[in-house]
PDB file of N, CA and C in Angstrom:
ATOM      1  N   MET Q1477      65.120 160.468  -0.539  1.00 55.00           N
ATOM      2  CA  MET Q1477      64.161 160.581   0.535  1.00 55.00           C
ATOM      3  C   MET Q1477      64.875 160.348   1.869  1.00 55.00           C
ATOM      4  N   LYS Q1478      64.615 161.205   2.827  1.00 69.00           N
ATOM      5  CA  LYS Q1478      65.232 161.090   4.142  1.00 69.00           C
ATOM      6  C   LYS Q1478      64.467 160.077   4.985  1.00 69.00           C
ATOM      7  N   THR Q1479      65.232 159.409   5.840  1.00 75.00           N
ATOM      8  CA  THR Q1479      64.582 158.481   6.752  1.00 75.00           C
ATOM      9  C   THR Q1479      64.281 159.194   8.061  1.00 75.00           C
ATOM     10  N   THR Q1480      63.183 158.836   8.661  1.00 89.00           N
ATOM     11  CA  THR Q1480      62.811 159.442   9.933  1.00 89.00           C
ATOM     12  C   THR Q1480      63.453 158.662  11.068  1.00 89.00           C
ATOM     13  N   ILE Q1481      63.394 159.231  12.234  1.00 91.00           N
ATOM     14  CA  ILE Q1481      63.962 158.571  13.410  1.00 91.00           C
ATOM     15  C   ILE Q1481      63.248 157.248  13.665  1.00 91.00           C
ATOM     16  N   GLU Q1482      61.933 157.230  13.474  1.00 92.00           N
ATOM     17  CA  GLU Q1482      61.176 155.994  13.705  1.00 92.00           C
ATOM     18  C   GLU Q1482      61.622 154.882  12.756  1.00 92.00           C
ATOM     19  N   GLN Q1483      61.868 155.249  11.499  1.00 91.00           N
ATOM     20  CA  GLN Q1483      62.308 154.243  10.534  1.00 91.00           C
ATOM     21  C   GLN Q1483      63.702 153.712  10.886  1.00 91.00           C
ATOM     22  N   GLU Q1484      64.594 154.610  11.298  1.00 91.00           N
ATOM     23  CA  GLU Q1484      65.926 154.176  11.692  1.00 91.00           C
ATOM     24  C   GLU Q1484      65.868 153.275  12.923  1.00 91.00           C
ATOM     25  N   LEU Q1485      65.020 153.636  13.853  1.00 93.00           N
ATOM     26  CA  LEU Q1485      64.866 152.826  15.068  1.00 93.00           C
ATOM     27  C   LEU Q1485      64.286 151.456  14.739  1.00 93.00           C
ATOM     28  N   THR Q1486      63.300 151.420  13.879  1.00 92.00           N
ATOM     29  CA  THR Q1486      62.701 150.151  13.458  1.00 92.00           C
ATOM     30  C   THR Q1486      63.730 149.266  12.770  1.00 92.00           C
ATOM     31  N   MET Q1487      64.532 149.864  11.890  1.00 92.00           N
ATOM     32  CA  MET Q1487      65.571 149.085  11.200  1.00 92.00           C
ATOM     33  C   MET Q1487      66.617 148.571  12.191  1.00 92.00           C
ATOM     34  N   ALA Q1488      66.989 149.385  13.158  1.00 93.00           N
ATOM     35  CA  ALA Q1488      67.976 148.963  14.157  1.00 93.00           C
ATOM     36  C   ALA Q1488      67.440 147.802  14.995  1.00 93.00           C
ATOM     37  N   ILE Q1489      66.182 147.863  15.360  1.00 92.00           N
ATOM     38  CA  ILE Q1489      65.568 146.774  16.144  1.00 92.00           C
ATOM     39  C   ILE Q1489      65.511 145.501  15.315  1.00 92.00           C
ATOM     40  N   GLU Q1490      65.119 145.613  14.075  1.00 91.00           N
ATOM     41  CA  GLU Q1490      65.051 144.430  13.207  1.00 91.00           C
ATOM     42  C   GLU Q1490      66.434 143.818  13.014  1.00 91.00           C
ATOM     43  N   ASN Q1491      67.458 144.652  12.805  1.00 91.00           N
ATOM     44  CA  ASN Q1491      68.822 144.142  12.633  1.00 91.00           C
ATOM     45  C   ASN Q1491      69.326 143.460  13.907  1.00 91.00           C
ATOM     46  N   SER Q1492      69.018 144.041  15.049  1.00 87.00           N
ATOM     47  CA  SER Q1492      69.436 143.441  16.320  1.00 87.00           C
ATOM     48  C   SER Q1492      68.716 142.124  16.552  1.00 87.00           C
ATOM     49  N   SER Q1493      67.441 142.081  16.195  1.00 84.00           N
ATOM     50  CA  SER Q1493      66.674 140.845  16.359  1.00 84.00           C
ATOM     51  C   SER Q1493      67.260 139.724  15.509  1.00 84.00           C
ATOM     52  N   LYS Q1494      67.638 140.054  14.292  1.00 86.00           N
ATOM     53  CA  LYS Q1494      68.253 139.061  13.406  1.00 86.00           C
ATOM     54  C   LYS Q1494      69.616 138.618  13.946  1.00 86.00           C
ATOM     55  N   LYS Q1495      70.371 139.570  14.466  1.00 85.00           N
ATOM     56  CA  LYS Q1495      71.715 139.289  14.958  1.00 85.00           C
ATOM     57  C   LYS Q1495      71.689 138.330  16.151  1.00 85.00           C
ATOM     58  N   PHE Q1496      70.726 138.528  17.061  1.00 83.00           N
ATOM     59  CA  PHE Q1496      70.680 137.727  18.284  1.00 83.00           C
ATOM     60  C   PHE Q1496      69.663 136.594  18.223  1.00 83.00           C
ATOM     61  N   LYS Q1497      69.129 136.302  17.063  1.00 82.00           N
ATOM     62  CA  LYS Q1497      68.084 135.288  16.917  1.00 82.00           C
ATOM     63  C   LYS Q1497      68.540 133.919  17.396  1.00 82.00           C
ATOM     64  N   ASP Q1498      69.749 133.508  17.034  1.00 84.00           N
ATOM     65  CA  ASP Q1498      70.235 132.172  17.380  1.00 84.00           C
ATOM     66  C   ASP Q1498      71.197 132.182  18.570  1.00 84.00           C
ATOM     67  N   GLU Q1499      71.201 133.221  19.354  1.00 86.00           N
ATOM     68  CA  GLU Q1499      72.081 133.319  20.510  1.00 86.00           C
ATOM     69  C   GLU Q1499      71.548 132.409  21.635  1.00 86.00           C
ATOM     70  N   VAL Q1500      72.333 131.412  22.007  1.00 89.00           N
ATOM     71  CA  VAL Q1500      71.895 130.410  22.983  1.00 89.00           C
ATOM     72  C   VAL Q1500      71.661 131.030  24.351  1.00 89.00           C
ATOM     73  N   LEU Q1501      72.592 131.851  24.803  1.00 90.00           N
ATOM     74  CA  LEU Q1501      72.477 132.458  26.123  1.00 90.00           C
ATOM     75  C   LEU Q1501      71.255 133.367  26.225  1.00 90.00           C
ATOM     76  N   LEU Q1502      70.984 134.115  25.181  1.00 87.00           N
ATOM     77  CA  LEU Q1502      69.816 134.985  25.170  1.00 87.00           C
ATOM     78  C   LEU Q1502      68.523 134.170  25.206  1.00 87.00           C
ATOM     79  N   ASN Q1503      68.472 133.075  24.469  1.00 89.00           N
ATOM     80  CA  ASN Q1503      67.283 132.218  24.487  1.00 89.00           C
ATOM     81  C   ASN Q1503      67.061 131.608  25.862  1.00 89.00           C
ATOM     82  N   GLN Q1504      68.142 131.219  26.546  1.00 93.00           N
ATOM     83  CA  GLN Q1504      68.009 130.678  27.896  1.00 93.00           C
ATOM     84  C   GLN Q1504      67.487 131.742  28.855  1.00 93.00           C
ATOM     85  N   PHE Q1505      68.004 132.962  28.704  1.00 92.00           N
ATOM     86  CA  PHE Q1505      67.532 134.057  29.549  1.00 92.00           C
ATOM     87  C   PHE Q1505      66.053 134.336  29.323  1.00 92.00           C
ATOM     88  N   GLU Q1506      65.622 134.362  28.076  1.00 91.00           N
ATOM     89  CA  GLU Q1506      64.214 134.611  27.780  1.00 91.00           C
ATOM     90  C   GLU Q1506      63.329 133.496  28.327  1.00 91.00           C
ATOM     91  N   LYS Q1507      63.793 132.262  28.256  1.00 94.00           N
ATOM     92  CA  LYS Q1507      63.027 131.132  28.798  1.00 94.00           C
ATOM     93  C   LYS Q1507      62.907 131.255  30.320  1.00 94.00           C
ATOM     94  N   ALA Q1508      64.016 131.604  30.979  1.00 95.00           N
ATOM     95  CA  ALA Q1508      63.988 131.776  32.431  1.00 95.00           C
ATOM     96  C   ALA Q1508      63.075 132.933  32.825  1.00 95.00           C
ATOM     97  N   SER Q1509      63.097 134.000  32.043  1.00 94.00           N
ATOM     98  CA  SER Q1509      62.235 135.151  32.312  1.00 94.00           C
ATOM     99  C   SER Q1509      60.763 134.778  32.185  1.00 94.00           C
ATOM    100  N   GLU Q1510      60.425 133.989  31.176  1.00 96.00           N
ATOM    101  CA  GLU Q1510      59.037 133.543  30.998  1.00 96.00           C
ATOM    102  C   GLU Q1510      58.598 132.637  32.150  1.00 96.00           C
ATOM    103  N   GLU Q1511      59.484 131.743  32.596  1.00 96.00           N
ATOM    104  CA  GLU Q1511      59.158 130.870  33.718  1.00 96.00           C
ATOM    105  C   GLU Q1511      58.955 131.681  35.000  1.00 96.00           C
ATOM    106  N   PHE Q1512      59.796 132.697  35.196  1.00 94.00           N
ATOM    107  CA  PHE Q1512      59.658 133.541  36.376  1.00 94.00           C
ATOM    108  C   PHE Q1512      58.334 134.293  36.351  1.00 94.00           C
ATOM    109  N   GLU Q1513      57.968 134.837  35.212  1.00 94.00           N
ATOM    110  CA  GLU Q1513      56.682 135.536  35.092  1.00 94.00           C
ATOM    111  C   GLU Q1513      55.516 134.597  35.386  1.00 94.00           C
ATOM    112  N   LYS Q1514      55.650 133.348  34.986  1.00 95.00           N
ATOM    113  CA  LYS Q1514      54.608 132.357  35.265  1.00 95.00           C
ATOM    114  C   LYS Q1514      54.485 132.115  36.768  1.00 95.00           C
ATOM    115  N   LEU Q1515      55.643 132.018  37.458  1.00 93.00           N
ATOM    116  CA  LEU Q1515      55.630 131.832  38.910  1.00 93.00           C
ATOM    117  C   LEU Q1515      55.060 133.057  39.626  1.00 93.00           C
ATOM    118  N   VAL Q1516      55.325 134.233  39.101  1.00 91.00           N
ATOM    119  CA  VAL Q1516      54.763 135.455  39.679  1.00 91.00           C
ATOM    120  C   VAL Q1516      53.252 135.455  39.533  1.00 91.00           C
ATOM    121  N   SER Q1517      52.761 135.064  38.362  1.00 94.00           N
ATOM    122  CA  SER Q1517      51.311 135.054  38.140  1.00 94.00           C
ATOM    123  C   SER Q1517      50.612 134.015  39.010  1.00 94.00           C
ATOM    124  N   LEU Q1518      51.320 132.927  39.358  1.00 93.00           N
ATOM    125  CA  LEU Q1518      50.747 131.916  40.240  1.00 93.00           C
ATOM    126  C   LEU Q1518      50.833 132.305  41.709  1.00 93.00           C
ATOM    127  N   GLY Q1519      51.603 133.348  42.005  1.00 90.00           N
ATOM    128  CA  GLY Q1519      51.733 133.817  43.382  1.00 90.00           C
ATOM    129  C   GLY Q1519      52.788 133.080  44.190  1.00 90.00           C
ATOM    130  N   ILE Q1520      53.613 132.279  43.534  1.00 89.00           N
ATOM    131  CA  ILE Q1520      54.642 131.513  44.232  1.00 89.00           C
ATOM    132  C   ILE Q1520      55.809 132.410  44.632  1.00 89.00           C
ATOM    133  N   VAL Q1521      56.172 133.323  43.769  1.00 87.00           N
ATOM    134  CA  VAL Q1521      57.258 134.269  44.032  1.00 87.00           C
ATOM    135  C   VAL Q1521      56.749 135.671  43.744  1.00 87.00           C
ATOM    136  N   LYS Q1522      57.534 136.664  44.155  1.00 85.00           N
ATOM    137  CA  LYS Q1522      57.181 138.028  43.804  1.00 85.00           C
ATOM    138  C   LYS Q1522      58.417 138.741  43.303  1.00 85.00           C
ATOM    139  N   LYS Q1523      58.174 139.738  42.491  1.00 86.00           N
ATOM    140  CA  LYS Q1523      59.276 140.487  41.909  1.00 86.00           C
ATOM    141  C   LYS Q1523      59.951 141.325  42.988  1.00 86.00           C
ATOM    142  N   ARG Q1524      61.248 141.493  42.810  1.00 82.00           N
ATOM    143  CA  ARG Q1524      61.962 142.365  43.727  1.00 82.00           C
ATOM    144  C   ARG Q1524      61.584 143.798  43.427  1.00 82.00           C
ATOM    145  N   GLY Q1525      61.767 144.610  44.421  1.00 77.00           N
ATOM    146  CA  GLY Q1525      61.461 146.022  44.255  1.00 77.00           C
ATOM    147  C   GLY Q1525      61.367 146.665  45.614  1.00 77.00           C
ATOM    148  N   ASN Q1526      60.616 147.707  45.695  1.00 75.00           N
ATOM    149  CA  ASN Q1526      60.447 148.399  46.961  1.00 75.00           C
ATOM    150  C   ASN Q1526      59.434 147.644  47.804  1.00 75.00           C
ATOM    151  N   ASN Q1527      59.929 146.828  48.726  1.00 73.00           N
ATOM    152  CA  ASN Q1527      59.062 146.057  49.603  1.00 73.00           C
ATOM    153  C   ASN Q1527      58.963 146.678  50.992  1.00 73.00           C
ATOM    154  N   LEU Q1528      59.444 147.896  51.124  1.00 79.00           N
ATOM    155  CA  LEU Q1528      59.382 148.575  52.407  1.00 79.00           C
ATOM    156  C   LEU Q1528      57.959 149.008  52.702  1.00 79.00           C
ATOM    157  N   ILE Q1529      57.654 149.129  53.963  1.00 78.00           N
ATOM    158  CA  ILE Q1529      56.311 149.552  54.362  1.00 78.00           C
ATOM    159  C   ILE Q1529      56.111 151.018  53.997  1.00 78.00           C
ATOM    160  N   SER Q1530      54.949 151.331  53.495  1.00 81.00           N
ATOM    161  CA  SER Q1530      54.669 152.714  53.104  1.00 81.00           C
ATOM    162  C   SER Q1530      54.311 153.528  54.348  1.00 81.00           C
ATOM    163  N   ILE Q1531      54.393 154.819  54.204  1.00 81.00           N
ATOM    164  CA  ILE Q1531      54.078 155.710  55.323  1.00 81.00           C
ATOM    165  C   ILE Q1531      52.626 155.553  55.737  1.00 81.00           C
ATOM    166  N   THR Q1532      51.756 155.330  54.789  1.00 82.00           N
ATOM    167  CA  THR Q1532      50.330 155.218  55.112  1.00 82.00           C
ATOM    168  C   THR Q1532      49.987 153.911  55.806  1.00 82.00           C
ATOM    169  N   ASP Q1533      50.857 152.891  55.713  1.00 80.00           N
ATOM    170  CA  ASP Q1533      50.583 151.604  56.348  1.00 80.00           C
ATOM    171  C   ASP Q1533      51.346 151.395  57.649  1.00 80.00           C
ATOM    172  N   THR Q1534      52.080 152.374  58.112  1.00 78.00           N
ATOM    173  CA  THR Q1534      52.873 152.179  59.328  1.00 78.00           C
ATOM    174  C   THR Q1534      52.005 151.973  60.553  1.00 78.00           C
ATOM    175  N   HIS Q1535      50.802 152.488  60.552  1.00 75.00           N
ATOM    176  CA  HIS Q1535      49.922 152.306  61.706  1.00 75.00           C
ATOM    177  C   HIS Q1535      49.431 150.860  61.837  1.00 75.00           C
ATOM    178  N   LEU Q1536      49.597 150.056  60.805  1.00 77.00           N
ATOM    179  CA  LEU Q1536      49.127 148.673  60.838  1.00 77.00           C
ATOM    180  C   LEU Q1536      50.093 147.737  61.562  1.00 77.00           C
ATOM    181  N   HIS Q1537      51.315 148.186  61.789  1.00 72.00           N
ATOM    182  CA  HIS Q1537      52.329 147.345  62.402  1.00 72.00           C
ATOM    183  C   HIS Q1537      52.741 147.914  63.747  1.00 72.00           C
ATOM    184  N   LYS Q1538      52.945 147.020  64.696  1.00 70.00           N
ATOM    185  CA  LYS Q1538      53.334 147.431  66.041  1.00 70.00           C
ATOM    186  C   LYS Q1538      54.699 146.841  66.334  1.00 70.00           C
ATOM    187  N   SER Q1539      55.624 147.694  66.727  1.00 68.00           N
ATOM    188  CA  SER Q1539      56.962 147.241  67.071  1.00 68.00           C
ATOM    189  C   SER Q1539      57.228 147.534  68.537  1.00 68.00           C
ATOM    190  N   ASN Q1540      57.760 146.549  69.234  1.00 66.00           N
ATOM    191  CA  ASN Q1540      58.141 146.719  70.624  1.00 66.00           C
ATOM    192  C   ASN Q1540      59.626 146.463  70.748  1.00 66.00           C
ATOM    193  N   LEU Q1541      60.362 147.508  71.032  1.00 68.00           N
ATOM    194  CA  LEU Q1541      61.799 147.385  71.189  1.00 68.00           C
ATOM    195  C   LEU Q1541      62.173 147.652  72.640  1.00 68.00           C
ATOM    196  N   ASN Q1542      62.931 146.731  73.212  1.00 66.00           N
ATOM    197  CA  ASN Q1542      63.410 146.875  74.593  1.00 66.00           C
ATOM    198  C   ASN Q1542      62.278 147.071  75.593  1.00 66.00           C
ATOM    199  N   LYS Q1543      61.153 146.453  75.348  1.00 63.00           N
ATOM    200  CA  LYS Q1543      60.021 146.545  76.257  1.00 63.00           C
ATOM    201  C   LYS Q1543      60.027 145.308  77.154  1.00 63.00           C
ATOM    202  N   PRO Q1544      59.988 145.490  78.480  1.00 61.00           N
ATOM    203  CA  PRO Q1544      60.013 144.316  79.360  1.00 61.00           C
ATOM    204  C   PRO Q1544      58.730 143.509  79.229  1.00 61.00           C
ATOM    205  N   ASN Q1545      58.839 142.241  79.478  1.00 62.00           N
ATOM    206  CA  ASN Q1545      57.684 141.366  79.445  1.00 62.00           C
ATOM    207  C   ASN Q1545      56.843 141.640  80.689  1.00 62.00           C
ATOM    208  N   VAL Q1546      55.601 142.070  80.510  1.00 58.00           N
ATOM    209  CA  VAL Q1546      54.740 142.459  81.618  1.00 58.00           C
ATOM    210  C   VAL Q1546      54.437 141.268  82.517  1.00 58.00           C
ATOM    211  N   LYS Q1547      54.306 140.087  81.947  1.00 59.00           N
ATOM    212  CA  LYS Q1547      54.013 138.906  82.751  1.00 59.00           C
ATOM    213  C   LYS Q1547      55.163 138.580  83.698  1.00 59.00           C
ATOM    214  N   ASP Q1548      56.387 138.831  83.276  1.00 60.00           N
ATOM    215  CA  ASP Q1548      57.535 138.590  84.139  1.00 60.00           C
ATOM    216  C   ASP Q1548      57.669 139.665  85.206  1.00 60.00           C
ATOM    217  N   LYS Q1549      57.317 140.894  84.855  1.00 60.00           N
ATOM    218  CA  LYS Q1549      57.473 142.004  85.782  1.00 60.00           C
ATOM    219  C   LYS Q1549      56.380 142.008  86.843  1.00 60.00           C
ATOM    220  N   TYR Q1550      55.137 141.687  86.461  1.00 57.00           N
ATOM    221  CA  TYR Q1550      54.004 141.684  87.375  1.00 57.00           C
ATOM    222  C   TYR Q1550      53.280 140.339  87.289  1.00 57.00           C
ATOM    223  N   PRO Q1551      53.853 139.267  87.815  1.00 58.00           N
ATOM    224  CA  PRO Q1551      53.250 137.940  87.624  1.00 58.00           C
ATOM    225  C   PRO Q1551      51.911 137.746  88.331  1.00 58.00           C
ATOM    226  N   ASN Q1552      51.647 138.480  89.431  1.00 60.00           N
ATOM    227  CA  ASN Q1552      50.410 138.269  90.188  1.00 60.00           C
ATOM    228  C   ASN Q1552      49.421 139.412  90.052  1.00 60.00           C
ATOM    229  N   ASP Q1553      49.682 140.333  89.164  1.00 56.00           N
ATOM    230  CA  ASP Q1553      48.825 141.499  89.012  1.00 56.00           C
ATOM    231  C   ASP Q1553      47.794 141.243  87.910  1.00 56.00           C
ATOM    232  N   ASN Q1554      46.547 141.072  88.278  1.00 58.00           N
ATOM    233  CA  ASN Q1554      45.492 140.747  87.305  1.00 58.00           C
ATOM    234  C   ASN Q1554      45.194 141.893  86.359  1.00 58.00           C
ATOM    235  N   PHE Q1555      45.441 143.142  86.791  1.00 57.00           N
ATOM    236  CA  PHE Q1555      45.171 144.280  85.914  1.00 57.00           C
ATOM    237  C   PHE Q1555      46.058 144.227  84.684  1.00 57.00           C
ATOM    238  N   TYR Q1556      47.344 144.024  84.885  1.00 51.00           N
ATOM    239  CA  TYR Q1556      48.257 143.973  83.748  1.00 51.00           C
ATOM    240  C   TYR Q1556      48.021 142.720  82.905  1.00 51.00           C
ATOM    241  N   LEU Q1557      47.747 141.606  83.542  1.00 51.00           N
ATOM    242  CA  LEU Q1557      47.550 140.362  82.797  1.00 51.00           C
ATOM    243  C   LEU Q1557      46.260 140.378  81.989  1.00 51.00           C
ATOM    244  N   SER Q1558      45.239 141.092  82.462  1.00 56.00           N
ATOM    245  CA  SER Q1558      43.975 141.120  81.725  1.00 56.00           C
ATOM    246  C   SER Q1558      44.041 142.072  80.529  1.00 56.00           C
ATOM    247  N   ASN Q1559      44.983 142.992  80.500  1.00 53.00           N
ATOM    248  CA  ASN Q1559      45.080 143.957  79.400  1.00 53.00           C
ATOM    249  C   ASN Q1559      46.121 143.575  78.373  1.00 53.00           C
ATOM    250  N   ILE Q1560      46.647 142.391  78.431  1.00 51.00           N
ATOM    251  CA  ILE Q1560      47.659 141.968  77.472  1.00 51.00           C
ATOM    252  C   ILE Q1560      46.992 141.374  76.260  1.00 51.00           C
TER     253      ILE Q1560
END
């Protein structure tokens, strides 16, 4: 009887699981991973990834580069000071 790909894959996973069962470094990594997931669920940390602003949210942020301070430029002008 021929074995299917799924059966071979299942056997390979089981053999690997047995091989690395008592691996100290792997157990430490899994423990750290579980602790990190717990911190993520509590909102203390967040996973790394694409944290850049999306195109649809760019209108929510205002950036002023090399813009002079209006209060310094027009200190006695009430029009500019009232619109800040």
